[in-house]
PDB file of C-alpha atoms in Angstrom:
ATOM      1  CA  MET X   1      18.821 -80.974 191.488  1.00 64.00           C
ATOM      2  CA  ALA X   2      19.320 -77.602 191.166  1.00 72.00           C
ATOM      3  CA  GLU X   3      22.852 -78.358 192.910  1.00 83.00           C
ATOM      4  CA  HIS X   4      23.692 -79.591 189.516  1.00 88.00           C
ATOM      5  CA  ALA X   5      23.291 -76.407 187.374  1.00 91.00           C
ATOM      6  CA  GLU X   6      26.470 -75.977 186.933  1.00 92.00           C
ATOM      7  CA  ALA X   7      27.667 -79.418 185.692  1.00 92.00           C
ATOM      8  CA  LEU X   8      24.615 -78.782 183.202  1.00 93.00           C
ATOM      9  CA  ALA X   9      26.107 -75.861 182.217  1.00 92.00           C
ATOM     10  CA  THR X  10      29.365 -77.445 181.294  1.00 92.00           C
ATOM     11  CA  LEU X  11      27.400 -80.455 180.019  1.00 91.00           C
ATOM     12  CA  VAL X  12      25.365 -78.592 177.515  1.00 93.00           C
ATOM     13  CA  GLY X  13      28.367 -76.073 176.519  1.00 92.00           C
ATOM     14  CA  GLU X  14      30.736 -79.132 175.759  1.00 93.00           C
ATOM     15  CA  ASN X  15      28.221 -80.760 173.807  1.00 93.00           C
ATOM     16  CA  ARG X  16      26.429 -78.046 172.113  1.00 91.00           C
ATOM     17  CA  GLU X  17      26.930 -78.935 168.200  1.00 91.00           C
ATOM     18  CA  HIS X  18      25.689 -82.891 169.361  1.00 89.00           C
ATOM     19  CA  LEU X  19      22.861 -82.092 171.038  1.00 91.00           C
ATOM     20  CA  HIS X  20      21.883 -78.481 168.880  1.00 90.00           C
ATOM     21  CA  ALA X  21      21.202 -81.544 166.165  1.00 89.00           C
ATOM     22  CA  PHE X  22      17.771 -82.948 167.648  1.00 93.00           C
ATOM     23  CA  LEU X  23      17.271 -80.766 171.302  1.00 91.00           C
ATOM     24  CA  PRO X  24      18.132 -77.188 170.032  1.00 88.00           C
ATOM     25  CA  ALA X  25      16.036 -76.232 173.028  1.00 87.00           C
ATOM     26  CA  VAL X  26      18.798 -78.141 175.558  1.00 91.00           C
ATOM     27  CA  VAL X  27      21.812 -76.118 174.137  1.00 88.00           C
ATOM     28  CA  GLN X  28      19.845 -72.533 175.894  1.00 88.00           C
ATOM     29  CA  LEU X  29      20.750 -74.487 179.170  1.00 89.00           C
ATOM     30  CA  ALA X  30      24.536 -73.951 178.773  1.00 89.00           C
ATOM     31  CA  CYS X  31      24.266 -70.510 180.988  1.00 89.00           C
ATOM     32  CA  VAL X  32      24.256 -71.506 184.469  1.00 93.00           C
ATOM     33  CA  ASP X  33      21.569 -69.344 185.817  1.00 92.00           C
ATOM     34  CA  ASP X  34      19.532 -70.721 182.849  1.00 91.00           C
ATOM     35  CA  ALA X  35      20.608 -74.376 183.696  1.00 92.00           C
ATOM     36  CA  ARG X  36      19.606 -73.166 187.568  1.00 92.00           C
ATOM     37  CA  ALA X  37      15.982 -71.888 186.236  1.00 92.00           C
ATOM     38  CA  TYR X  38      15.485 -75.011 184.310  1.00 90.00           C
ATOM     39  CA  LEU X  39      16.204 -77.252 187.120  1.00 91.00           C
ATOM     40  CA  GLU X  40      14.168 -75.124 189.525  1.00 90.00           C
ATOM     41  CA  ALA X  41      11.074 -75.700 187.098  1.00 89.00           C
ATOM     42  CA  ALA X  42      11.879 -79.392 186.513  1.00 88.00           C
ATOM     43  CA  ALA X  43      11.425 -79.826 190.551  1.00 89.00           C
ATOM     44  CA  ALA X  44       8.246 -78.268 190.684  1.00 88.00           C
ATOM     45  CA  ARG X  45       6.637 -80.211 188.067  1.00 88.00           C
ATOM     46  CA  ALA X  46       8.239 -83.153 189.511  1.00 88.00           C
ATOM     47  CA  THR X  47       6.281 -82.223 192.788  1.00 87.00           C
ATOM     48  CA  SER X  48       2.769 -81.871 190.608  1.00 85.00           C
ATOM     49  CA  GLY X  49       3.570 -85.240 188.983  1.00 83.00           C
ATOM     50  CA  GLU X  50       3.662 -83.705 185.151  1.00 81.00           C
ATOM     51  CA  VAL X  51       7.240 -84.612 184.471  1.00 91.00           C
ATOM     52  CA  LEU X  52       9.931 -86.500 186.371  1.00 94.00           C
ATOM     53  CA  GLU X  53      12.950 -85.979 185.348  1.00 92.00           C
ATOM     54  CA  TRP X  54      16.486 -87.638 186.230  1.00 94.00           C
ATOM     55  CA  HIS X  55      20.214 -86.668 185.845  1.00 93.00           C
ATOM     56  CA  VAL X  56      22.511 -89.563 184.739  1.00 94.00           C
ATOM     57  CA  PHE X  57      25.958 -90.124 185.911  1.00 93.00           C
ATOM     58  CA  SER X  58      29.063 -91.793 185.142  1.00 92.00           C
ATOM     59  CA  GLY X  59      31.426 -91.790 188.548  1.00 90.00           C
ATOM     60  CA  THR X  60      30.785 -88.574 189.582  1.00 91.00           C
ATOM     61  CA  ALA X  61      30.759 -86.911 185.939  1.00 92.00           C
ATOM     62  CA  LEU X  62      27.166 -86.109 184.802  1.00 94.00           C
ATOM     63  CA  CYS X  63      26.654 -87.635 181.790  1.00 95.00           C
ATOM     64  CA  GLY X  64      23.138 -86.876 180.591  1.00 95.00           C
ATOM     65  CA  SER X  65      19.031 -86.409 181.563  1.00 95.00           C
ATOM     66  CA  ILE X  66      16.468 -88.529 181.052  1.00 96.00           C
ATOM     67  CA  ARG X  67      12.587 -87.594 181.642  1.00 94.00           C
ATOM     68  CA  LEU X  68       8.989 -88.622 182.050  1.00 97.00           C
ATOM     69  CA  LYS X  69       6.701 -86.589 180.506  1.00 95.00           C
ATOM     70  CA  ASP X  70       3.208 -86.112 179.313  1.00 95.00           C
ATOM     71  CA  ILE X  71       2.148 -88.680 182.642  1.00 95.00           C
ATOM     72  CA  ASP X  72      -0.976 -90.146 182.873  1.00 95.00           C
ATOM     73  CA  ALA X  73      -2.129 -91.403 185.760  1.00 92.00           C
ATOM     74  CA  ALA X  74      -5.818 -92.135 184.751  1.00 94.00           C
ATOM     75  CA  ASP X  75      -4.433 -94.177 181.515  1.00 97.00           C
ATOM     76  CA  ARG X  76      -1.402 -95.425 182.945  1.00 97.00           C
ATOM     77  CA  ASN X  77       1.166 -94.158 180.146  1.00 97.00           C
ATOM     78  CA  ALA X  78       3.991 -91.462 179.603  1.00 97.00           C
ATOM     79  CA  ARG X  79       6.235 -90.464 176.960  1.00 98.00           C
ATOM     80  CA  ILE X  80      10.192 -90.866 177.494  1.00 98.00           C
ATOM     81  CA  GLY X  81      13.065 -88.980 176.342  1.00 96.00           C
ATOM     82  CA  TYR X  82      16.678 -88.770 177.180  1.00 95.00           C
ATOM     83  CA  TYR X  83      19.984 -87.359 176.330  1.00 94.00           C
ATOM     84  CA  LEU X  84      23.637 -88.294 176.259  1.00 95.00           C
ATOM     85  CA  ALA X  85      26.636 -86.385 176.178  1.00 94.00           C
ATOM     86  CA  ARG X  86      28.680 -87.669 173.267  1.00 93.00           C
ATOM     87  CA  GLN X  87      31.982 -88.537 175.285  1.00 94.00           C
ATOM     88  CA  PHE X  88      29.323 -91.195 177.239  1.00 95.00           C
ATOM     89  CA  GLN X  89      27.502 -92.708 174.367  1.00 92.00           C
ATOM     90  CA  GLY X  90      28.266 -96.232 172.825  1.00 91.00           C
ATOM     91  CA  ARG X  91      29.164 -97.691 176.341  1.00 92.00           C
ATOM     92  CA  GLY X  92      25.781 -98.692 177.627  1.00 93.00           C
ATOM     93  CA  ILE X  93      24.851 -96.079 179.539  1.00 94.00           C
ATOM     94  CA  ALA X  94      21.621 -94.736 177.988  1.00 94.00           C
ATOM     95  CA  SER X  95      20.811 -98.115 177.707  1.00 94.00           C
ATOM     96  CA  ALA X  96      21.223 -98.839 181.112  1.00 94.00           C
ATOM     97  CA  ALA X  97      19.594 -95.517 182.335  1.00 94.00           C
ATOM     98  CA  VAL X  98      16.554 -95.301 180.788  1.00 96.00           C
ATOM     99  CA  ARG X  99      15.592 -99.284 181.464  1.00 95.00           C
ATOM    100  CA  ALA X 100      16.120 -98.097 185.174  1.00 95.00           C
ATOM    101  CA  VAL X 101      13.352 -95.520 184.557  1.00 96.00           C
ATOM    102  CA  LEU X 102      11.414 -97.557 182.783  1.00 97.00           C
ATOM    103  CA  ALA X 103      11.982-100.201 186.093  1.00 95.00           C
ATOM    104  CA  HIS X 104      10.203 -97.301 187.911  1.00 95.00           C
ATOM    105  CA  ALA X 105       7.531 -96.427 185.684  1.00 96.00           C
ATOM    106  CA  PHE X 106       6.337 -99.786 185.085  1.00 96.00           C
ATOM    107  CA  GLY X 107       7.069-100.606 188.925  1.00 95.00           C
ATOM    108  CA  VAL X 108       6.530 -97.269 191.196  1.00 94.00           C
ATOM    109  CA  LEU X 109       4.502 -96.083 188.868  1.00 95.00           C
ATOM    110  CA  GLN X 110       2.313 -98.828 187.687  1.00 96.00           C
ATOM    111  CA  LEU X 111       2.540 -97.240 184.483  1.00 97.00           C
ATOM    112  CA  HIS X 112       0.925 -99.817 181.329  1.00 98.00           C
ATOM    113  CA  ARG X 113       2.913 -98.108 178.083  1.00 98.00           C
ATOM    114  CA  ILE X 114       6.429 -95.895 177.970  1.00 98.00           C
ATOM    115  CA  GLU X 115       5.975 -93.933 174.694  1.00 98.00           C
ATOM    116  CA  LEU X 116       9.458 -92.573 172.586  1.00 98.00           C
ATOM    117  CA  GLN X 117       9.492 -90.378 169.669  1.00 98.00           C
ATOM    118  CA  CYS X 118      12.579 -89.373 167.636  1.00 97.00           C
ATOM    119  CA  ALA X 119      13.315 -87.580 164.637  1.00 97.00           C
ATOM    120  CA  ALA X 120      13.480 -90.318 161.840  1.00 97.00           C
ATOM    121  CA  SER X 121      17.037 -89.334 161.473  1.00 96.00           C
ATOM    122  CA  ASN X 122      18.220 -90.011 164.993  1.00 96.00           C
ATOM    123  CA  HIS X 123      19.734 -93.370 164.465  1.00 95.00           C
ATOM    124  CA  ALA X 124      20.900 -94.066 167.779  1.00 94.00           C
ATOM    125  CA  SER X 125      17.502 -93.426 169.786  1.00 95.00           C
ATOM    126  CA  SER X 126      15.756 -95.527 167.198  1.00 96.00           C
ATOM    127  CA  ALA X 127      18.753 -98.392 168.167  1.00 96.00           C
ATOM    128  CA  LEU X 128      18.095 -97.826 171.663  1.00 96.00           C
ATOM    129  CA  ALA X 129      14.638 -98.298 171.212  1.00 97.00           C
ATOM    130  CA  GLY X 130      14.963-101.277 169.881  1.00 95.00           C
ATOM    131  CA  ARG X 131      17.441-102.757 172.127  1.00 94.00           C
ATOM    132  CA  LEU X 132      14.877-102.099 174.862  1.00 95.00           C
ATOM    133  CA  GLY X 133      11.953-103.841 173.106  1.00 95.00           C
ATOM    134  CA  PHE X 134      10.217-101.027 172.280  1.00 97.00           C
ATOM    135  CA  MET X 135       7.830-102.025 168.929  1.00 97.00           C
ATOM    136  CA  HIS X 136       8.059 -99.289 165.808  1.00 98.00           C
ATOM    137  CA  GLU X 137       4.668 -98.270 166.097  1.00 98.00           C
ATOM    138  CA  GLY X 138       4.622 -95.684 162.996  1.00 98.00           C
ATOM    139  CA  VAL X 139       5.818 -92.407 161.914  1.00 98.00           C
ATOM    140  CA  LEU X 140       4.361 -89.286 162.537  1.00 98.00           C
ATOM    141  CA  ARG X 141       4.797 -87.301 159.501  1.00 98.00           C
ATOM    142  CA  GLN X 142       6.858 -83.845 159.600  1.00 98.00           C
ATOM    143  CA  ALA X 143       6.011 -83.625 163.515  1.00 97.00           C
ATOM    144  CA  GLU X 144       8.509 -81.646 164.533  1.00 96.00           C
ATOM    145  CA  LEU X 145      10.317 -78.443 163.614  1.00 95.00           C
ATOM    146  CA  LEU X 146      13.596 -79.086 164.353  1.00 94.00           C
ATOM    147  CA  ASN X 147      16.075 -76.539 163.271  1.00 91.00           C
ATOM    148  CA  GLY X 148      13.992 -74.671 160.959  1.00 94.00           C
ATOM    149  CA  ALA X 149      13.050 -78.048 159.202  1.00 96.00           C
ATOM    150  CA  PHE X 150       9.812 -80.212 159.651  1.00 98.00           C
ATOM    151  CA  VAL X 151      11.488 -83.759 160.369  1.00 97.00           C
ATOM    152  CA  ASP X 152       9.196 -86.977 160.632  1.00 98.00           C
ATOM    153  CA  LEU X 153       9.106 -88.473 164.027  1.00 98.00           C
ATOM    154  CA  HIS X 154       9.577 -92.368 164.701  1.00 98.00           C
ATOM    155  CA  VAL X 155       6.989 -93.581 167.233  1.00 98.00           C
ATOM    156  CA  TYR X 156       7.843 -96.242 169.410  1.00 98.00           C
ATOM    157  CA  GLY X 157       5.596 -98.065 172.524  1.00 98.00           C
ATOM    158  CA  LEU X 158       6.140-100.378 175.107  1.00 98.00           C
ATOM    159  CA  LEU X 159       4.001-102.273 177.356  1.00 97.00           C
ATOM    160  CA  GLN X 160       4.714-103.299 180.518  1.00 95.00           C
ATOM    161  CA  PRO X 161       4.279-107.034 180.320  1.00 91.00           C
ATOM    162  CA  ALA X 162       6.776-106.768 177.404  1.00 92.00           C
ATOM    163  CA  PHE X 163       9.107-105.274 179.599  1.00 92.00           C
ATOM    164  CA  VAL X 164      12.395-107.245 180.457  1.00 82.00           C
ATOM    165  CA  PRO X 165      14.183-105.364 183.636  1.00 79.00           C
ATOM    166  CA  ASP X 166      17.312-106.682 183.376  1.00 72.00           C
ATOM    167  CA  GLY X 167      17.539-106.991 180.008  1.00 52.00           C
ATOM    168  CA  ALA X 168      18.321-110.637 179.808  1.00 45.00           C
ATOM    169  CA  ALA X 169      16.455-111.503 177.699  1.00 41.00           C
ATOM    170  CA  LEU X 170      17.501-109.085 175.350  1.00 40.00           C
ATOM    171  CA  GLY X 171      20.832-110.164 175.621  1.00 39.00           C
ATOM    172  CA  LEU X 172      21.498-106.922 177.586  1.00 37.00           C
ATOM    173  CA  ALA X 173      22.554-108.043 180.536  1.00 33.00           C
TER     174      ALA X 173
END
């Protein structure tokens, strides 16, 4: 994955303002050296099973990232997070990529529950959660310090029995 450092730094650099709104820590990866260090650390975390991260491509262009984190093999659950460059949004790329990671999580990893959290003002992530069958489970009040202000987080959950791998039942095929 470290071979993607330059592409990651470019993607972040070109999407600084867009990413800063909900993922200010990602903006730090606009430098190739910082991106490489991050990717090397991500590979180490993947080896331990702590976090799994994938890059999303459209053709040969890196357009985003998806990760499973807080993976709990004993209770068979994890949290999912993702981002997509602005120019790739609205094409179904995030939905397809998240669906693929969910298939891996529920299949290969045999997880039972995946949680998605997003800032209350992140309407795109809330919509994606709904399209993929996540249930809105509640709001964590002022649970994240985002760009100097505490924001509410919407919590969504998806259980393995409710997962539709190809999206056909949801009209997403």
